[in-house]
Each structure stands twice: as structure tokens, then as C-alpha cells.
XYZ file of C-alpha atoms in Angstrom:
458
model
C 27.163 -25.609 7.824
C 26.274 -29.043 6.715
C 29.973 -29.429 5.480
C 29.802 -26.224 3.436
C 30.771 -22.589 3.903
C 28.428 -19.852 3.596
C 29.227 -16.253 2.931
C 27.077 -13.454 4.715
C 27.413 -10.521 2.527
C 26.742 -6.962 4.584
C 26.180 -9.108 7.785
C 25.644 -5.570 9.701
C 23.063 -3.974 7.852
C 20.207 -3.383 9.850
C 17.118 -5.596 8.565
C 14.686 -4.475 11.649
C 14.989 -0.616 12.514
C 12.554 -0.646 15.509
C 14.472 -3.799 17.331
C 18.171 -3.358 15.629
C 18.392 -6.732 14.293
C 20.730 -7.213 11.626
C 20.857 -9.674 8.639
C 23.408 -11.607 10.595
C 21.019 -11.817 13.570
C 18.426 -13.236 11.240
C 20.760 -15.762 9.811
C 21.868 -16.839 13.560
C 18.223 -17.035 14.566
C 17.032 -19.141 11.525
C 20.087 -21.334 12.486
C 18.910 -21.578 16.376
C 15.481 -23.165 14.860
C 16.667 -24.849 12.285
C 14.943 -28.136 13.060
C 11.946 -26.612 13.272
C 12.156 -24.104 10.259
C 13.589 -26.866 7.896
C 10.814 -29.108 8.827
C 8.439 -26.373 7.233
C 10.371 -26.013 4.105
C 12.536 -29.135 3.426
C 12.246 -30.555 0.055
C 9.701 -28.025 -1.073
C 10.089 -25.582 -3.984
C 10.015 -21.938 -2.480
C 9.067 -18.518 -3.984
C 11.931 -16.270 -2.906
C 10.338 -12.987 -0.996
C 13.182 -10.625 -0.730
C 13.706 -7.741 1.227
C 17.231 -6.445 0.230
C 16.586 -3.079 2.140
C 15.347 -5.045 5.282
C 11.829 -5.293 6.637
C 10.758 -1.622 6.133
C 11.946 -1.629 2.593
C 10.142 -2.707 -0.574
C 10.316 -6.346 -1.334
C 9.669 -8.406 -4.197
C 8.861 -11.994 -5.341
C 11.458 -13.959 -7.311
C 10.418 -17.188 -8.356
C 13.375 -18.365 -10.740
C 16.365 -19.458 -8.932
C 19.382 -16.964 -9.439
C 21.753 -17.719 -12.102
C 24.630 -17.058 -9.856
C 24.281 -19.744 -7.256
C 26.609 -22.346 -5.693
C 26.606 -25.836 -7.195
C 24.888 -27.155 -3.950
C 21.718 -25.065 -4.274
C 19.046 -27.357 -5.410
C 16.207 -26.395 -7.940
C 13.238 -27.940 -9.491
C 11.142 -26.834 -12.524
C 7.438 -25.946 -11.762
C 4.524 -25.227 -13.898
C 2.289 -22.199 -13.204
C -1.202 -21.594 -13.772
C -0.273 -18.955 -16.430
C 1.529 -21.681 -18.447
C 5.076 -20.624 -17.837
C 7.635 -22.299 -15.776
C 10.614 -21.555 -13.504
C 12.860 -23.247 -11.617
C 12.628 -22.612 -8.111
C 15.045 -23.275 -5.106
C 14.633 -25.962 -2.980
C 16.213 -25.828 0.615
C 17.179 -29.190 2.478
C 20.053 -28.279 4.796
C 21.384 -25.365 6.755
C 23.700 -24.154 4.334
C 21.136 -23.699 1.873
C 18.658 -22.170 4.353
C 21.540 -19.509 5.385
C 22.235 -19.083 1.816
C 18.455 -17.862 1.094
C 18.403 -15.817 4.115
C 21.376 -13.753 2.869
C 19.515 -13.078 -0.369
C 17.177 -11.027 1.933
C 14.525 -13.525 2.429
C 12.930 -12.259 5.852
C 10.166 -15.215 5.901
C 10.258 -18.376 3.837
C 7.146 -19.174 1.401
C 7.480 -22.861 0.234
C 4.709 -24.631 -1.904
C 2.537 -27.273 -0.186
C 4.342 -30.200 -2.472
C 7.577 -31.971 -2.291
C 10.280 -31.473 -5.176
C 9.851 -35.423 -5.985
C 6.096 -35.003 -6.859
C 4.842 -31.427 -7.860
C 1.227 -32.488 -8.740
C -0.136 -34.129 -5.405
C 0.120 -31.491 -2.206
C 1.148 -33.278 1.032
C -0.269 -30.309 3.066
C -3.932 -28.855 3.498
C -3.631 -25.323 4.526
C -6.132 -23.381 6.677
C -5.187 -19.799 6.798
C -7.664 -17.579 9.024
C -7.628 -13.888 8.062
C -9.534 -11.710 10.173
C -11.204 -8.701 8.745
C -10.731 -5.424 10.096
C -11.723 -4.598 13.399
C -12.089 -8.470 14.740
C -10.195 -8.978 17.926
C -7.490 -11.627 18.431
C -9.687 -13.519 21.075
C -12.095 -14.514 17.986
C -9.607 -15.539 15.747
C -8.355 -18.232 18.336
C -12.026 -19.302 18.790
C -12.332 -19.784 15.003
C -8.802 -21.552 15.275
C -10.306 -24.288 17.877
C -13.473 -24.449 15.920
C -11.343 -25.362 12.660
C -9.543 -27.875 15.074
C -12.940 -29.689 15.877
C -14.126 -29.695 12.317
C -10.780 -31.267 11.210
C -10.902 -34.089 14.066
C -14.353 -34.865 13.165
C -13.400 -35.376 9.425
C -10.374 -37.488 10.401
C -7.561 -34.953 10.129
C -5.117 -33.756 12.488
C -4.452 -30.016 12.785
C -1.161 -28.442 13.759
C -1.533 -24.746 14.808
C 0.858 -21.870 14.574
C 0.639 -18.047 14.775
C 1.098 -16.407 11.476
C 3.326 -13.897 12.738
C 0.627 -11.114 11.599
C -2.981 -10.577 12.371
C -4.289 -14.084 11.220
C -3.607 -17.710 12.311
C -2.561 -20.910 10.575
C -3.624 -24.497 11.047
C -1.584 -26.974 8.781
C -2.897 -30.614 8.161
C -0.400 -33.285 6.488
C -2.523 -35.434 3.972
C -1.411 -38.223 1.842
C -0.212 -37.337 -1.606
C -3.036 -39.034 -3.515
C -5.167 -35.783 -4.656
C -4.624 -32.788 -6.940
C -4.237 -29.065 -6.126
C -8.049 -28.820 -7.202
C -9.237 -31.558 -5.160
C -7.267 -30.337 -2.219
C -8.850 -26.815 -2.751
C -12.173 -28.365 -2.944
C -11.828 -30.072 0.336
C -10.555 -26.780 1.916
C -13.648 -24.822 0.514
C -15.847 -27.761 2.283
C -13.973 -27.336 5.396
C -14.457 -23.523 5.391
C -18.208 -23.898 4.911
C -18.601 -26.507 7.556
C -16.846 -24.052 9.943
C -18.930 -20.972 9.006
C -22.078 -23.616 9.380
C -20.826 -24.422 12.863
C -19.750 -20.953 13.995
C -21.793 -18.462 11.576
C -21.337 -15.624 13.809
C -17.403 -15.897 13.842
C -16.378 -17.435 10.478
C -17.296 -16.816 6.933
C -16.255 -18.561 3.840
C -17.173 -15.568 1.486
C -14.449 -14.760 -1.151
C -15.491 -10.915 -1.569
C -14.436 -8.586 0.941
C -17.900 -6.823 0.992
C -19.719 -9.748 2.134
C -17.424 -11.093 4.752
C -17.731 -10.926 8.323
C -15.434 -12.089 11.364
C -12.638 -14.307 10.470
C -12.073 -15.448 6.680
C -11.214 -18.925 6.053
C -9.076 -18.456 2.961
C -9.705 -21.926 1.042
C -7.838 -20.365 -1.955
C -4.656 -20.774 -0.361
C -4.905 -24.354 -1.620
C -4.834 -23.183 -5.356
C -1.742 -24.411 -7.232
C 0.849 -21.811 -6.949
C 0.013 -20.096 -3.851
C 2.560 -19.916 -0.785
C 2.178 -19.133 2.811
C 4.944 -18.170 5.554
C 6.077 -21.544 6.703
C 6.727 -22.485 10.504
C 9.274 -20.624 12.292
C 9.245 -17.605 9.224
C 10.185 -14.369 10.783
C 7.635 -11.649 9.533
C 8.446 -8.130 8.376
C 6.804 -6.270 11.213
C 8.467 -3.794 13.442
C 8.768 -6.286 16.382
C 10.317 -9.170 14.141
C 7.657 -11.649 14.933
C 7.632 -15.300 14.230
C 5.030 -17.664 12.700
C 5.432 -19.896 15.695
C 3.862 -23.662 16.124
C 1.913 -24.188 19.318
C 0.513 -26.837 21.188
C -3.448 -26.755 21.036
C -3.464 -26.274 24.681
C -1.447 -23.021 24.283
C -3.908 -21.477 21.686
C -6.580 -20.161 23.786
C -4.134 -17.645 25.753
C -1.470 -17.376 23.132
C -0.093 -13.837 22.440
C 1.365 -13.475 18.896
C 3.379 -10.643 20.399
C 5.204 -13.025 22.840
C 6.894 -14.923 19.706
C 9.771 -13.029 17.924
C 13.503 -13.599 16.962
C 14.710 -12.791 20.222
C 12.291 -15.224 22.456
C 11.440 -18.135 19.908
C 15.049 -19.659 20.088
C 14.733 -19.980 24.072
C 11.253 -21.435 23.446
C 12.787 -23.906 20.760
C 15.712 -24.917 23.005
C 13.502 -25.565 26.126
C 10.471 -27.004 24.320
C 11.680 -28.328 21.191
C 9.043 -28.074 18.172
C 5.512 -28.462 19.012
C 5.017 -29.634 15.351
C 7.484 -32.492 15.461
C 5.092 -35.162 14.888
C 3.541 -33.381 11.652
C 5.107 -35.668 9.080
C 3.780 -38.858 10.934
C 0.131 -37.644 10.901
C -0.742 -37.735 7.155
C -4.334 -38.111 6.724
C -7.339 -38.636 4.197
C -9.384 -36.182 2.219
C -12.107 -38.300 1.316
C -14.453 -37.279 4.267
C -13.962 -33.723 3.343
C -14.491 -34.582 -0.501
C -17.761 -36.492 0.322
C -18.976 -33.338 2.228
C -18.073 -31.136 -0.528
C -20.189 -33.600 -2.828
C -22.816 -33.065 -0.233
C -22.454 -29.328 -0.605
C -22.639 -29.549 -4.459
C -26.013 -31.794 -4.405
C -27.485 -28.992 -2.133
C -26.451 -26.504 -4.411
C -23.626 -25.114 -3.322
C -21.238 -25.049 -6.295
C -17.635 -23.710 -6.536
C -16.531 -20.273 -5.321
C -14.498 -17.852 -6.581
C -10.773 -18.551 -7.591
C -8.326 -15.886 -7.654
C -7.919 -13.453 -10.340
C -4.942 -14.595 -12.050
C -6.352 -17.894 -12.646
C -8.219 -19.087 -15.833
C -11.941 -19.323 -15.333
C -12.837 -22.810 -13.868
C -15.624 -24.979 -14.785
C -18.725 -24.281 -12.431
C -17.270 -21.077 -10.964
C -19.815 -18.518 -10.270
C -19.403 -14.760 -11.691
C -15.849 -13.566 -10.890
C -17.290 -10.144 -10.065
C -17.889 -8.493 -6.701
C -21.394 -8.593 -5.805
C -21.895 -4.647 -6.015
C -20.791 -4.632 -9.398
C -22.579 -7.957 -10.567
C -24.859 -7.650 -13.423
C -28.293 -9.534 -12.945
C -28.205 -13.204 -13.658
C -29.884 -14.576 -16.651
C -29.746 -14.231 -20.439
C -28.634 -11.007 -22.219
C -31.800 -9.125 -22.904
C -33.068 -8.615 -26.242
C -33.576 -5.103 -27.612
C -36.250 -3.481 -25.832
C -36.796 -6.348 -23.522
C -35.693 -6.176 -19.477
C -35.985 -9.647 -17.752
C -37.492 -9.725 -14.397
C -35.054 -9.151 -11.455
C -33.980 -12.562 -9.460
C -35.591 -12.523 -6.334
C -34.369 -10.311 -3.546
C -32.721 -8.392 -6.057
C -33.298 -5.116 -7.682
C -32.487 -4.212 -11.304
C -32.469 -0.769 -13.322
C -33.870 -0.060 -16.704
C -31.052 -1.431 -18.546
C -31.192 -4.676 -16.722
C -28.049 -4.190 -14.691
C -28.227 -4.935 -10.958
C -28.310 -2.066 -9.030
C -25.471 -1.876 -6.608
C -26.434 -3.062 -3.136
C -23.044 -2.207 -1.666
C -22.403 1.417 -2.222
C -18.221 1.301 -2.677
C -16.040 4.231 -3.498
C -12.364 4.044 -3.894
C -9.856 6.326 -1.955
C -6.383 5.585 -2.623
C -4.112 3.358 -4.881
C -0.435 3.563 -3.506
C 2.812 1.680 -3.872
C 2.648 1.113 0.045
C 0.055 0.348 2.657
C 1.580 3.094 4.474
C 0.932 5.600 1.764
C -2.597 4.440 1.130
C -3.362 4.850 4.858
C -2.185 8.536 5.081
C -4.697 9.128 1.851
C -7.330 7.518 3.967
C -6.398 9.791 6.753
C -6.724 12.733 4.518
C -10.218 11.329 3.097
C -11.371 11.170 7.063
C -10.309 14.543 7.710
C -12.539 16.259 4.837
C -15.472 13.949 5.584
C -15.599 13.953 9.581
C -19.363 13.583 9.503
C -19.081 10.146 7.555
C -16.432 8.423 9.397
C -18.592 7.970 12.608
C -21.218 5.925 10.580
C -18.554 3.589 9.275
C -17.649 0.070 10.914
C -13.860 -1.269 10.785
C -15.183 -3.841 8.250
C -16.284 -1.061 5.854
C -12.852 -0.198 4.977
C -11.743 -2.499 2.664
C -7.635 -2.703 2.285
C -6.744 -4.751 -0.753
C -3.126 -6.193 -1.544
C -3.098 -6.077 -5.218
C -0.391 -7.651 -7.570
C 1.774 -5.819 -9.596
C 4.658 -6.656 -12.030
C 6.964 -8.096 -9.406
C 5.556 -6.571 -6.125
C 2.333 -5.764 -4.701
C 0.399 -2.317 -4.387
C -2.383 -1.215 -2.152
C -6.142 -0.497 -2.857
C -8.331 1.280 -0.225
C -12.331 1.382 -0.618
C -14.952 2.388 1.515
C -18.225 0.879 1.820
C -20.845 3.578 2.640
C -23.672 1.103 3.476
C -24.098 2.334 7.067
C -23.962 6.252 5.709
C -27.405 7.799 5.306
C -27.886 8.102 1.905
C -28.273 11.960 1.632
C -25.124 12.005 3.475
C -22.869 9.792 1.382
C -19.853 11.342 -0.614
C -19.641 10.965 -4.299
C -16.618 9.271 -5.884
C -13.599 11.880 -5.783
C -10.155 12.031 -7.301
C -8.067 9.342 -5.609
C -6.083 10.723 -2.664
C -3.243 8.602 -3.698
C -3.007 7.565 -7.563
C -0.380 5.154 -8.203
C -0.081 3.386 -11.389
C 1.877 -0.028 -11.052
C 2.022 -0.261 -14.549
C 3.746 2.845 -15.329
C 6.800 2.391 -17.379
C 5.283 -0.644 -19.077
C 5.623 -1.112 -22.749
C 2.108 -2.114 -23.973
C 1.538 -3.951 -27.228
C 1.523 -1.875 -30.280
C -2.272 -1.213 -31.338
C -4.251 1.638 -32.603
C -6.789 1.399 -29.491
C -5.943 1.765 -25.736
C -4.714 -1.214 -24.059
C -7.312 -3.301 -22.244
C -7.115 -5.255 -18.926
C -6.587 -8.345 -20.949
C -3.555 -6.982 -22.659
C -1.775 -6.625 -19.062
C 1.126 -9.133 -18.619
C -0.258 -12.079 -16.041
C 1.336 -10.857 -12.324
C 3.762 -12.973 -10.482
C 2.314 -15.287 -7.706
C 2.719 -14.229 -4.202
C 1.754 -15.452 -0.754
C -1.054 -14.028 0.956
C -0.412 -10.529 2.594
C -1.616 -9.237 5.952
C -4.765 -7.843 5.309
């Protein structure tokens, strides 16, 4: 391929047990759609998300390119919000693509920048993330509303299924703006979609405040990656993140796009996103909207937890645990609560979202098993809970992720709410880590900065 020989190790290793697809099947899939797959990743640094034991095994993120690699595998040095740096792989041709897949990368996770200019993204990424219980038609309605807003602000949106529960809309943009500016534009976009479709969409970062479909503006922060076009996802049926024409969106079925069907579709229809590189637009209209929002009192929104506190960012604490706004009270003096909020005798805001934690597990499957055990013990509570009351969070560990499950008891009568109990699964992702030598127990700030990762499925 591309004039080079690429060795595929363990080609018969089954990567998708439910469908029987092997590693070699995966390589052949990517070569069949290489024209589209390379359009999504070519010239971009890429975080390697490796499933060495297949789609149902554990995965880990590898930022640094392997030391042992062919001389024709290109890399570029990136700096991260933590201050650290790493040389990441840059894919440009079929040989490099096949080499990456051979490492166990099922999906591809490129950054929104090109290797020749790492400070100015050329892609605005709209990631639509439905909360639990939201049906697929509502996701598509929000995608169509997003298209309308983008067009009104002079941008061309290119839709694709995510291969999971959500949906993606990408926009090529001129390479003139920094990561904070692109994220600022994405936040303004999310708020405008929410304003136009308040019953369908939300821009709220905290899960306990969300409803409908969340427009994840933080996917545009530096060091965030998203599964690219034609990426196979680690689902039982080997689904593919597939570019679409807009007239396909209202009736599309994500289950129809798999490693078996997408190559035939690609050969028949070519790539619906073929013109994306010729449609770079300006962020100025969205940045003007952001300025209008700020003038009206809508400031910045929370950043992901691994980022340094940003100027103008609101408290990075979920609302149910947030202290009352205002200065620290002097001894014996408790300031009045903010309008619409209540405060206890210590000045701490009373919890408005009664959350209890159910499980912390190495995998989502283990966490969900713990939830099922909790449900069995509280059969009178479960009927009061809406799907959005079950908060499933993918948390960052040292080199992979773990899953936390919480339950919001807001719909349960107060006299019937269960108290916090011992966790059904109590996994410690930091077990075995050697903390700094000190006389007092380690604090949260002692923990090493977690690695970056792309957005997992909710």
C-alpha cells in the first residue's frame, strides 16, 4: 500500500465476537473506505485508542507514538493543557492507516488541527449527546436545528452518525482562530440551538441540569478528540460513524451502517463529505453572537475538569454541591441566600438535587450490574425515577476510563428516599499508584493529571 509493505500481526484474531470480524477484516474495511477515512484524519495528529483484545476488551489511550515504528510513520510534537508534550502519529496514506489499525485501533481519534499549524483548528465539531431515555428521532431533530443555526451564521455543516447513541456535525473553518475562540463559538452555537429548541436541546454542562440532547461545546477545547468519519466503533455490531447527505438525516438508522454495509455504500455513492475541505467558513458571526451573550450576562460555561481554571469561568462544582454564591461569611454572620435558593445555618446551599452514588466500576457493564442489584433492593423507588435520573459518567483514570453511576432522587417522595449506602461496586482506579511521600493522606491535587481521551458514549 502506498508503495510500502505493511505487516498485519495476528490477522485472524477476532475483534468483534458477535459478528466474527477479525483484525484483518478491520484492516480491509479501512482500505475499502480509505478515501473517506483519510479525508477525516489526513495530516492530523492522532491519539491512539487501542483495543488490543478486541472491541469487548479493555482499551487504553496512547498519546505518544510507539518507539518501535517504521521510519515512514510521521509524528508531530503536541503540547497539552497539563504542560506536558508528546509526539503523536500523523496519518496521510493507506500504509500508515493500516499500520495504526494493526496496533488495535478500532476507531480513529484525530485532533481538529493539521500538523503544520497546531495552534489554529480548521474544524468546528458539534457533538450531540442525548441523555438517557432520549429517542433517536429527537437526536435527529436537534441535528436539523443545528444545521439551520449554522447556515444562519454562515457555516456549512457536514452530518455523520457517531456510530454510538449520538450524532456529529462538522464544519470546516478558516485557520484564523485559537482553541479558546473556537470553543467560545461552539458555546454560542449550543446556546442558540437551545434558545430555538428549548424542549429538545440543552447547553448545560452538568448532567443533573440537562434535558434532551446536549450540545457538547467542550469537544472544541484543546486536546479533545472525536471519532472521525468512517471510524468503526467498538459496538457488538461493529457500527461505523458514517457521513450522510442532509436529506438522509430525517430517516437514517444508525444500525444500518456497519463494517459490512458501509464499503458497499461507499463504492456506490462515494463520500457525502467529499466537499468538506472546500467549504471553510468564518467564525466571526458566531463570535459576535458570543459577545452578545456575554453582554446580556451569559458568561463562560464550565470547562472539563483536567483544564486549569479559566478567567470568567463559573464555579466548577455541580449545582447540587455548590456553596452559596458570595463572600465567605465572618464568624457568626450568615449572608442571605441568593434569590430562589435556600441556605442552611452554615451558609452552605441546601442540596436541590438529592444524588446518591451507586457504583464505581472498571467497566460500564460492571457498574450497570451494580445498578441492577440496587434496583432489586429498592423496587418501590425505581418506578419514581425517569431515565434522565440515572447519571452514568465515564471517568478518567491513569490510562483508561472507569464508570460511575449516580441516581437523582428528585422524583422520589422525601420520606421514601434511600440514604447513601455502601457502593455496589467500589473500584479504585488509583490502586497501586505510588503517592508522594508525605505524612498526611494524599489529597485530590496530589493525583497525577489524567490522560486526554475522546468523548465516550453516555
